[in-house]
CSV table of N, CA, C and O in Angstrom, one decimal:
chain,number,residue,atom,x,y,z
Z,23,UNK,N,-19.2,8.1,-31.8
Z,23,UNK,CA,-17.8,6.9,-32.2
Z,23,UNK,C,-18.0,5.6,-31.8
Z,23,UNK,O,-18.2,5.4,-30.3
Z,24,UNK,N,-18.3,4.6,-32.5
Z,24,UNK,CA,-18.2,3.1,-31.8
Z,24,UNK,C,-17.1,2.6,-31.3
Z,24,UNK,O,-15.9,3.5,-31.6
Z,25,UNK,N,-17.2,1.9,-30.0
Z,25,UNK,CA,-16.1,1.3,-29.3
Z,25,UNK,C,-15.6,0.5,-30.5
Z,25,UNK,O,-15.9,-0.2,-31.0
Z,26,UNK,N,-14.0,0.4,-30.2
Z,26,UNK,CA,-13.4,-0.5,-31.0
Z,26,UNK,C,-13.1,-1.9,-30.2
Z,26,UNK,O,-12.7,-2.8,-30.8
Z,27,UNK,N,-13.5,-2.1,-29.2
Z,27,UNK,CA,-13.4,-3.2,-28.3
Z,27,UNK,C,-14.2,-4.3,-28.8
Z,27,UNK,O,-15.5,-4.7,-29.7
Z,28,UNK,N,-13.5,-5.6,-28.6
Z,28,UNK,CA,-14.3,-6.7,-29.2
Z,28,UNK,C,-15.6,-7.2,-28.2
Z,28,UNK,O,-15.4,-6.9,-27.0
Z,29,UNK,N,-16.6,-7.7,-28.7
Z,29,UNK,CA,-17.8,-8.2,-27.7
Z,29,UNK,C,-17.0,-9.2,-26.8
Z,29,UNK,O,-15.9,-10.0,-27.0
Z,30,UNK,N,-17.6,-9.4,-25.6
Z,30,UNK,CA,-16.9,-9.9,-24.6
Z,30,UNK,C,-16.7,-11.5,-24.9
Z,30,UNK,O,-15.8,-12.2,-24.8
Z,31,UNK,N,-17.6,-12.1,-25.7
Z,31,UNK,CA,-17.3,-13.6,-26.2
Z,31,UNK,C,-16.3,-13.5,-27.1
Z,31,UNK,O,-15.6,-14.9,-27.6
Z,32,UNK,N,-15.7,-12.7,-27.7
Z,32,UNK,CA,-14.7,-12.6,-28.6
Z,32,UNK,C,-13.2,-11.8,-28.1
Z,32,UNK,O,-12.3,-12.2,-28.7
Z,33,UNK,N,-13.3,-11.6,-27.0
Z,33,UNK,CA,-12.0,-10.7,-26.1
Z,33,UNK,C,-11.6,-11.6,-25.5
Z,33,UNK,O,-11.8,-12.4,-24.7
Z,34,UNK,N,-10.3,-12.3,-26.2
Z,34,UNK,CA,-9.1,-13.4,-25.8
Z,34,UNK,C,-8.7,-13.0,-24.1
Z,34,UNK,O,-8.6,-13.7,-23.4
Z,35,UNK,N,-8.6,-11.4,-23.5
Z,35,UNK,CA,-8.1,-11.1,-22.4
Z,35,UNK,C,-9.7,-11.5,-21.6
Z,35,UNK,O,-9.4,-12.5,-20.7
Z,36,UNK,N,-10.6,-11.2,-21.9
Z,36,UNK,CA,-11.7,-11.4,-20.7
Z,36,UNK,C,-12.1,-12.9,-21.1
Z,36,UNK,O,-12.2,-13.4,-19.8
Z,37,UNK,N,-11.9,-13.4,-22.0
Z,37,UNK,CA,-11.8,-15.3,-21.8
Z,37,UNK,C,-11.0,-16.0,-20.7
Z,37,UNK,O,-11.3,-16.3,-19.9
Z,38,UNK,N,-9.7,-15.0,-20.8
Z,38,UNK,CA,-8.8,-15.7,-20.2
Z,38,UNK,C,-8.8,-15.1,-18.7
Z,38,UNK,O,-8.7,-16.2,-17.6
Z,39,UNK,N,-9.3,-14.1,-18.5
Z,39,UNK,CA,-9.8,-13.8,-16.9
Z,39,UNK,C,-10.7,-14.5,-16.7
Z,39,UNK,O,-10.8,-14.7,-15.4
Z,40,UNK,N,-11.9,-14.7,-17.2
Z,40,UNK,CA,-12.6,-15.6,-16.7
Z,40,UNK,C,-12.2,-17.0,-16.4
Z,40,UNK,O,-12.7,-17.6,-15.2
Z,41,UNK,N,-11.6,-17.4,-17.3
Z,41,UNK,CA,-10.8,-18.8,-17.1
Z,41,UNK,C,-10.1,-18.9,-15.4
Z,41,UNK,O,-10.3,-19.6,-14.5
Z,42,UNK,N,-9.5,-17.7,-15.3
Z,42,UNK,CA,-8.4,-17.6,-14.1
Z,42,UNK,C,-9.5,-17.5,-13.1
Z,42,UNK,O,-9.1,-18.1,-11.6
Z,43,UNK,N,-10.6,-16.6,-12.8
Z,43,UNK,CA,-11.6,-16.6,-12.0
Z,43,UNK,C,-12.1,-17.6,-11.6
Z,43,UNK,O,-12.3,-18.1,-10.4
Z,44,UNK,N,-12.8,-18.8,-12.6
Z,44,UNK,CA,-13.0,-20.0,-12.5
Z,44,UNK,C,-12.0,-20.8,-11.7
Z,44,UNK,O,-12.2,-21.7,-10.8
Z,45,UNK,N,-11.0,-21.0,-11.9
Z,45,UNK,CA,-9.5,-21.7,-11.3
Z,45,UNK,C,-9.6,-21.1,-9.8
Z,45,UNK,O,-9.6,-21.9,-8.8
Z,46,UNK,N,-9.4,-19.7,-9.6
Z,46,UNK,CA,-9.6,-19.2,-8.2
Z,46,UNK,C,-10.9,-19.8,-7.5
Z,46,UNK,O,-10.8,-20.2,-6.2
Z,47,UNK,N,-12.3,-20.0,-7.8
Z,47,UNK,CA,-13.4,-20.5,-7.4
Z,47,UNK,C,-13.2,-21.8,-6.7
Z,47,UNK,O,-13.8,-22.0,-5.9
Z,48,UNK,N,-12.3,-22.7,-7.6
Z,48,UNK,CA,-12.1,-24.4,-7.3
Z,48,UNK,C,-10.9,-24.0,-6.1
Z,48,UNK,O,-10.8,-25.1,-6.2
Z,49,UNK,N,-10.1,-22.8,-6.0
Z,49,UNK,CA,-9.0,-23.1,-5.1
Z,49,UNK,C,-7.8,-23.6,-6.0
Z,49,UNK,O,-6.8,-23.5,-5.1
Z,50,UNK,N,-7.5,-23.2,-7.2
Z,50,UNK,CA,-6.3,-23.6,-8.0
Z,50,UNK,C,-5.7,-22.3,-8.2
Z,50,UNK,O,-5.3,-21.6,-9.1
Z,51,UNK,N,-5.4,-21.8,-6.8
Z,51,UNK,CA,-4.3,-20.5,-6.8
Z,51,UNK,C,-3.1,-20.6,-7.8
Z,51,UNK,O,-2.8,-19.6,-8.9
Z,52,UNK,N,-2.4,-21.9,-7.5
Z,52,UNK,CA,-1.1,-22.0,-8.4
Z,52,UNK,C,-1.4,-21.8,-10.1
Z,52,UNK,O,-0.9,-21.3,-10.9
Z,53,UNK,N,-2.5,-22.8,-10.4
Z,53,UNK,CA,-2.9,-22.8,-11.7
Z,53,UNK,C,-3.5,-21.4,-12.2
Z,53,UNK,O,-3.0,-20.9,-13.4
Z,54,UNK,N,-4.3,-20.6,-11.5
Z,54,UNK,CA,-4.6,-19.3,-11.8
Z,54,UNK,C,-3.5,-18.3,-12.1
Z,54,UNK,O,-3.4,-17.7,-13.0
Z,55,UNK,N,-2.4,-18.3,-11.1
Z,55,UNK,CA,-1.1,-17.4,-11.3
Z,55,UNK,C,-0.4,-18.0,-12.6
Z,55,UNK,O,-0.2,-16.9,-13.5
Z,56,UNK,N,-0.3,-19.1,-13.0
Z,56,UNK,CA,0.2,-19.8,-14.3
Z,56,UNK,C,-0.3,-19.2,-15.5
Z,56,UNK,O,0.0,-18.5,-16.3
Z,57,UNK,N,-1.6,-19.2,-15.2
Z,57,UNK,CA,-2.3,-18.7,-16.5
Z,57,UNK,C,-2.6,-17.3,-16.6
Z,57,UNK,O,-2.4,-16.8,-17.7
Z,58,UNK,N,-2.5,-16.7,-15.6
Z,58,UNK,CA,-2.4,-15.0,-15.8
Z,58,UNK,C,-1.0,-14.5,-16.0
Z,58,UNK,O,-1.0,-13.6,-17.1
Z,59,UNK,N,0.2,-15.5,-15.6
Z,59,UNK,CA,1.5,-15.0,-16.1
Z,59,UNK,C,1.5,-15.1,-17.9
Z,59,UNK,O,1.9,-14.6,-18.2
Z,60,UNK,N,0.8,-16.3,-18.3
Z,60,UNK,CA,0.8,-16.7,-19.5
Z,60,UNK,C,-0.1,-15.4,-20.5
Z,60,UNK,O,0.4,-14.7,-21.4
Z,61,UNK,N,-1.3,-15.0,-19.8
Z,61,UNK,CA,-1.8,-14.1,-20.5
Z,61,UNK,C,-1.2,-12.9,-20.1
Z,61,UNK,O,-1.3,-12.1,-21.5
Z,62,UNK,N,-0.4,-12.5,-19.3
Z,62,UNK,CA,0.6,-11.3,-19.2
Z,62,UNK,C,1.9,-11.4,-20.5
Z,62,UNK,O,1.9,-10.3,-20.7
Z,63,UNK,N,2.1,-12.4,-20.9
Z,63,UNK,CA,3.2,-12.4,-21.6
Z,63,UNK,C,2.3,-12.0,-23.1
Z,63,UNK,O,3.7,-11.5,-24.0
Z,64,UNK,N,1.1,-12.7,-23.4
Z,64,UNK,CA,0.7,-12.3,-24.5
Z,64,UNK,C,0.2,-11.2,-24.7
Z,64,UNK,O,0.3,-10.7,-25.7
Z,65,UNK,N,-0.3,-10.4,-23.7
Z,65,UNK,CA,-1.0,-9.2,-23.7
Z,65,UNK,C,-0.3,-8.5,-22.8
Z,65,UNK,O,-0.8,-7.7,-21.7
Z,66,UNK,N,0.7,-8.1,-22.9
Z,66,UNK,CA,1.7,-7.3,-21.9
Z,66,UNK,C,1.5,-5.7,-21.4
Z,66,UNK,O,1.6,-5.5,-20.5
Z,67,UNK,N,0.5,-5.3,-22.4
Z,67,UNK,CA,0.3,-3.7,-22.0
Z,67,UNK,C,-1.1,-3.8,-21.7
Z,67,UNK,O,-1.8,-2.8,-21.6
Z,68,UNK,N,-1.8,-5.0,-21.5
Z,68,UNK,CA,-3.3,-4.9,-21.2
Z,68,UNK,C,-3.4,-4.4,-19.7
Z,68,UNK,O,-3.2,-5.5,-19.0
Z,69,UNK,N,-4.2,-3.4,-19.4
Z,69,UNK,CA,-4.2,-3.0,-18.3
Z,69,UNK,C,-5.0,-4.1,-17.0
Z,69,UNK,O,-4.7,-4.0,-15.9
Z,70,UNK,N,-5.7,-4.8,-17.6
Z,70,UNK,CA,-6.7,-6.0,-17.0
Z,70,UNK,C,-6.1,-6.9,-16.6
Z,70,UNK,O,-6.1,-7.3,-15.5
Z,71,UNK,N,-5.0,-7.4,-17.4
Z,71,UNK,CA,-4.3,-8.3,-16.6
Z,71,UNK,C,-3.4,-8.2,-16.0
Z,71,UNK,O,-3.0,-8.8,-15.1
Z,72,UNK,N,-2.5,-6.8,-16.0
Z,72,UNK,CA,-1.7,-6.7,-15.2
Z,72,UNK,C,-2.4,-6.2,-13.8
Z,72,UNK,O,-1.4,-6.7,-12.9
Z,73,UNK,N,-3.2,-5.5,-13.9
Z,73,UNK,CA,-3.7,-5.3,-12.6
Z,73,UNK,C,-4.1,-6.4,-11.5
Z,73,UNK,O,-3.9,-6.7,-10.5
Z,74,UNK,N,-4.7,-7.6,-12.5
Z,74,UNK,CA,-5.4,-8.8,-11.6
Z,74,UNK,C,-3.8,-9.6,-11.3
Z,74,UNK,O,-4.2,-10.2,-10.2
Z,75,UNK,N,-2.9,-9.7,-12.2
Z,75,UNK,CA,-1.9,-10.1,-12.0
Z,75,UNK,C,-1.1,-9.7,-10.6
Z,75,UNK,O,-0.9,-10.6,-9.7
Z,76,UNK,N,-1.1,-8.5,-10.7
Z,76,UNK,CA,-0.7,-7.7,-9.7
Z,76,UNK,C,-1.1,-7.9,-8.3
Z,76,UNK,O,-0.5,-8.6,-6.8
Z,77,UNK,N,-2.3,-8.0,-8.3
Z,77,UNK,CA,-3.2,-8.4,-6.9
Z,77,UNK,C,-3.1,-9.5,-6.6
Z,77,UNK,O,-3.0,-10.0,-5.5
Z,78,UNK,N,-3.3,-10.8,-7.5
Z,78,UNK,CA,-3.2,-11.9,-7.0
Z,78,UNK,C,-1.6,-12.3,-6.7
Z,78,UNK,O,-1.4,-13.0,-5.9
Z,79,UNK,N,-0.7,-11.9,-7.3
Z,79,UNK,CA,0.8,-12.0,-6.8
Z,79,UNK,C,0.9,-11.4,-5.3
Z,79,UNK,O,1.3,-11.9,-4.5
Z,80,UNK,N,0.2,-10.5,-5.3
Z,80,UNK,CA,0.6,-9.7,-3.7
Z,80,UNK,C,-0.4,-10.5,-2.6
Z,80,UNK,O,0.3,-10.8,-1.6
Z,81,UNK,N,-1.5,-11.3,-3.4
Z,81,UNK,CA,-2.2,-12.0,-2.1
Z,81,UNK,C,-1.3,-13.2,-1.8
Z,81,UNK,O,-1.3,-13.7,-0.8
Z,82,UNK,N,-0.7,-13.8,-2.8
Z,82,UNK,CA,-0.1,-15.2,-2.9
Z,82,UNK,C,1.0,-14.8,-2.0
Z,82,UNK,O,1.5,-15.4,-1.2
Z,83,UNK,N,1.8,-13.6,-2.2
Z,83,UNK,CA,2.9,-13.4,-1.4
Z,83,UNK,C,2.6,-12.9,0.3
Z,83,UNK,O,3.3,-13.4,1.0
Z,84,UNK,N,1.5,-12.6,0.4
Z,84,UNK,CA,1.0,-12.3,2.0
Z,84,UNK,C,0.6,-13.6,2.3
Z,84,UNK,O,1.2,-13.9,3.4
Z,85,UNK,N,0.3,-14.7,1.5
Z,85,UNK,CA,0.1,-16.2,2.1
Z,85,UNK,C,1.2,-16.7,2.6
Z,85,UNK,O,1.3,-17.5,3.5
Z,86,UNK,N,2.3,-16.7,1.5
Z,86,UNK,CA,3.7,-17.3,1.5
Z,86,UNK,C,4.3,-16.9,2.8
Z,86,UNK,O,5.0,-17.4,3.6
Z,87,UNK,N,4.3,-15.3,3.0
Z,87,UNK,CA,5.0,-14.5,4.2
Z,87,UNK,C,4.2,-15.2,5.1
Z,87,UNK,O,4.8,-15.6,6.5
Z,88,UNK,N,2.9,-15.3,5.7
Z,88,UNK,CA,2.2,-15.7,6.6
Z,88,UNK,C,2.5,-17.4,7.2
Z,88,UNK,O,2.6,-17.5,8.2
Z,89,UNK,N,3.0,-18.0,6.0
Z,89,UNK,CA,3.4,-19.3,6.0
Z,89,UNK,C,5.0,-19.4,6.6
Z,89,UNK,O,5.2,-20.8,6.7
Z,90,UNK,N,5.9,-18.5,6.4
Z,90,UNK,CA,7.1,-18.4,6.8
Z,90,UNK,C,7.9,-18.5,5.4
Z,90,UNK,O,9.0,-18.9,5.7
Z,91,UNK,N,7.1,-18.7,4.5
Z,91,UNK,CA,7.9,-18.7,3.1
Z,91,UNK,C,8.6,-17.2,2.3
Z,91,UNK,O,8.0,-16.9,1.7
Z,92,UNK,N,9.3,-16.5,3.5
Z,92,UNK,CA,10.0,-15.4,2.9
Z,92,UNK,C,10.2,-15.5,1.5
Z,92,UNK,O,10.0,-14.3,0.9
Z,93,UNK,N,11.1,-16.3,1.3
Z,93,UNK,CA,11.7,-16.4,-0.2
Z,93,UNK,C,10.9,-16.1,-1.3
Z,93,UNK,O,10.6,-15.3,-2.4
Z,94,UNK,N,9.7,-17.0,-1.3
Z,94,UNK,CA,8.3,-16.8,-2.2
Z,94,UNK,C,7.8,-15.8,-2.2
Z,94,UNK,O,7.6,-15.2,-3.1
Z,95,UNK,N,7.5,-15.1,-1.0
Z,95,UNK,CA,6.7,-13.9,-1.0
Z,95,UNK,C,8.0,-12.7,-1.3
Z,95,UNK,O,7.3,-12.1,-2.3
Z,96,UNK,N,8.9,-12.6,-1.5
Z,96,UNK,CA,9.9,-11.6,-1.7
Z,96,UNK,C,9.8,-11.9,-3.3
Z,96,UNK,O,9.7,-10.8,-4.1
Z,97,UNK,N,9.9,-12.9,-4.0
Z,97,UNK,CA,9.6,-12.9,-5.3
Z,97,UNK,C,8.5,-12.4,-5.6
Z,97,UNK,O,8.4,-11.8,-6.9
Z,98,UNK,N,7.6,-12.8,-5.2
Z,98,UNK,CA,6.4,-12.4,-5.7
Z,98,UNK,C,6.1,-10.8,-5.4
Z,98,UNK,O,5.6,-10.0,-6.7
Z,99,UNK,N,6.4,-10.0,-4.4
Z,99,UNK,CA,6.4,-8.7,-4.4
Z,99,UNK,C,7.5,-7.8,-5.4
Z,99,UNK,O,6.8,-7.0,-5.8
Z,100,UNK,N,8.4,-8.8,-5.7
Z,100,UNK,CA,9.3,-8.2,-6.8
Z,100,UNK,C,8.9,-8.2,-8.0
Z,100,UNK,O,8.7,-7.1,-8.9
Z,101,UNK,N,7.8,-8.8,-8.1
Z,101,UNK,CA,7.2,-9.1,-9.5
Z,101,UNK,C,6.3,-8.1,-9.7
Z,101,UNK,O,6.0,-7.3,-10.6
Z,102,UNK,N,5.4,-8.0,-8.5
Z,102,UNK,CA,4.3,-6.9,-8.2
Z,102,UNK,C,5.0,-5.5,-8.7
Z,102,UNK,O,4.5,-4.8,-9.1
Z,103,UNK,N,6.1,-5.2,-8.0
Z,103,UNK,CA,6.8,-4.0,-8.4
Z,103,UNK,C,7.6,-4.2,-9.7
Z,103,UNK,O,7.5,-2.7,-10.2
Z,104,UNK,N,7.6,-5.0,-10.6
Z,104,UNK,CA,7.9,-4.7,-12.0
Z,104,UNK,C,6.6,-4.0,-12.3
Z,104,UNK,O,6.6,-3.5,-13.6
Z,105,UNK,N,5.3,-4.6,-12.1
Z,105,UNK,CA,4.1,-4.3,-12.7
Z,105,UNK,C,3.6,-2.7,-12.4
Z,105,UNK,O,3.2,-2.1,-13.1
Z,106,UNK,N,3.7,-2.6,-10.8
Z,106,UNK,CA,3.3,-1.3,-10.1
Z,106,UNK,C,4.5,-0.8,-9.4
Z,106,UNK,O,4.5,-0.8,-8.3
Z,107,UNK,N,5.4,-0.1,-10.1
Z,107,UNK,CA,7.0,0.4,-9.5
Z,107,UNK,C,6.3,1.4,-8.4
Z,107,UNK,O,7.2,1.3,-7.4
Z,108,UNK,N,5.5,2.0,-8.4
Z,108,UNK,CA,5.1,2.9,-7.6
Z,108,UNK,C,4.4,2.4,-6.4
Z,108,UNK,O,3.7,3.0,-5.3
Z,109,UNK,N,4.2,1.4,-5.9
Z,109,UNK,CA,3.1,0.5,-5.2
Z,109,UNK,C,3.8,0.4,-3.7
Z,109,UNK,O,4.8,-0.2,-3.7
Z,110,UNK,N,3.7,1.7,-3.0
Z,110,UNK,CA,4.4,2.0,-1.6
Z,110,UNK,C,4.1,0.7,-0.5
Z,110,UNK,O,5.2,0.6,0.1
Z,111,UNK,N,3.1,0.2,-0.6
Z,111,UNK,CA,2.6,-0.5,0.2
Z,111,UNK,C,3.4,-1.8,0.1
Z,111,UNK,O,3.8,-2.8,1.2
Z,112,UNK,N,3.3,-2.4,-1.1
Z,112,UNK,CA,4.3,-3.5,-1.6
Z,112,UNK,C,5.9,-3.2,-1.1
Z,112,UNK,O,6.5,-4.4,-0.8
Z,113,UNK,N,6.0,-2.4,-1.7
Z,113,UNK,CA,7.8,-2.0,-1.6
Z,113,UNK,C,7.9,-1.8,0.0
Z,113,UNK,O,9.0,-2.4,0.5
Z,114,UNK,N,7.0,-1.5,1.0
Z,114,UNK,CA,7.4,-1.3,2.4
Z,114,UNK,C,7.4,-3.0,2.8
Z,114,UNK,O,8.0,-3.6,3.5
Z,115,UNK,N,6.4,-3.8,2.7
Z,115,UNK,CA,6.4,-5.2,3.0
Z,115,UNK,C,7.6,-6.1,2.5
Z,115,UNK,O,8.1,-6.7,2.9
Z,116,UNK,N,7.8,-5.4,1.0
Z,116,UNK,CA,9.2,-6.3,0.4
Z,116,UNK,C,10.6,-5.8,1.0
Z,116,UNK,O,11.0,-6.5,1.6
Z,117,UNK,N,10.9,-4.9,1.8
Z,117,UNK,CA,11.6,-4.0,2.4
Z,117,UNK,C,11.7,-5.1,3.6
Z,117,UNK,O,12.9,-5.4,4.1
Z,118,UNK,N,10.7,-4.9,4.4
Z,118,UNK,CA,10.7,-5.4,5.6
Z,118,UNK,C,11.0,-7.3,5.5
Z,118,UNK,O,11.6,-7.6,6.4
Z,119,UNK,N,10.5,-7.8,4.5
Z,119,UNK,CA,10.7,-9.2,4.3
Z,119,UNK,C,12.5,-9.4,4.1
Z,119,UNK,O,12.9,-10.5,4.4
Z,120,UNK,N,12.9,-8.5,3.1
Z,120,UNK,CA,14.2,-8.5,3.1
Z,120,UNK,C,15.1,-8.4,4.4
Z,120,UNK,O,16.0,-9.3,4.6
Z,121,UNK,N,14.7,-7.5,5.0
Z,121,UNK,CA,15.3,-7.3,6.2
Z,121,UNK,C,15.2,-8.6,7.0
Z,121,UNK,O,16.1,-8.9,7.6
Z,122,UNK,N,14.1,-9.1,7.3
Z,122,UNK,CA,13.9,-10.2,8.1
Z,122,UNK,C,14.8,-11.5,7.5
Z,122,UNK,O,15.6,-12.2,8.1
Z,123,UNK,N,14.8,-11.6,6.2
Z,123,UNK,CA,15.8,-12.6,5.7
Z,123,UNK,C,17.2,-12.3,5.8
Z,123,UNK,O,18.0,-13.4,6.0
Z,124,UNK,N,17.7,-11.3,5.7
Z,124,UNK,CA,19.0,-11.0,5.8
Z,124,UNK,C,19.3,-11.0,7.4
Z,124,UNK,O,20.4,-11.5,7.7
Z,125,UNK,N,18.3,-10.8,8.6
Z,125,UNK,CA,18.7,-11.2,9.5
Z,125,UNK,C,18.8,-12.5,10.0
Z,125,UNK,O,19.4,-12.8,11.0
Z,126,UNK,N,17.8,-13.4,9.4
Z,126,UNK,CA,18.1,-14.8,9.6
Z,126,UNK,C,19.2,-15.4,9.0
Z,126,UNK,O,19.8,-16.3,9.7
Z,127,UNK,N,19.9,-14.7,8.1
Z,127,UNK,CA,20.7,-15.3,7.3
Z,127,UNK,C,22.4,-14.9,8.4
Z,127,UNK,O,23.2,-15.7,8.4
Z,128,UNK,N,22.1,-14.3,8.9
Z,128,UNK,CA,23.3,-13.5,10.4
Z,128,UNK,C,23.1,-14.6,11.2
Z,128,UNK,O,24.1,-14.7,11.8
Z,129,UNK,N,21.9,-15.1,11.9
Z,129,UNK,CA,21.9,-15.5,12.9
Z,129,UNK,C,22.3,-17.1,12.6
Z,129,UNK,O,22.4,-17.7,12.2
C-alpha cells in the first residue's frame, strides 16, 4: 500500500516548518513562534507542528524565566501543557514559577 503523504514540496506543514527553521536560523524567535502558532491553528491535529511548537515554547519559557520574565514563562509553559498535558518537567517548572510569582506578590 502506498503512503497517502504528500511529497515534501507539496506538504504545507513541511513547508511551514522549514520556514520556521529558517527564521530560527536567523535568530527570529518571536516570528518563528508566531508562524508556528498560525500553523497550529491551521493544522490542529498535526503531531509535527504540535511537537515543534511545544519545544519552542518551552525553550522560550526557559529563556524568559532566566531573564526574570516569570509571567512570560508561565504563559508559555501553560501553552505547552495544553499541547502536552502529561509533561511532568514543564509542570514542575510551571509550579515553581507560579510559587515564585506568588511569593513576589506577597513581599
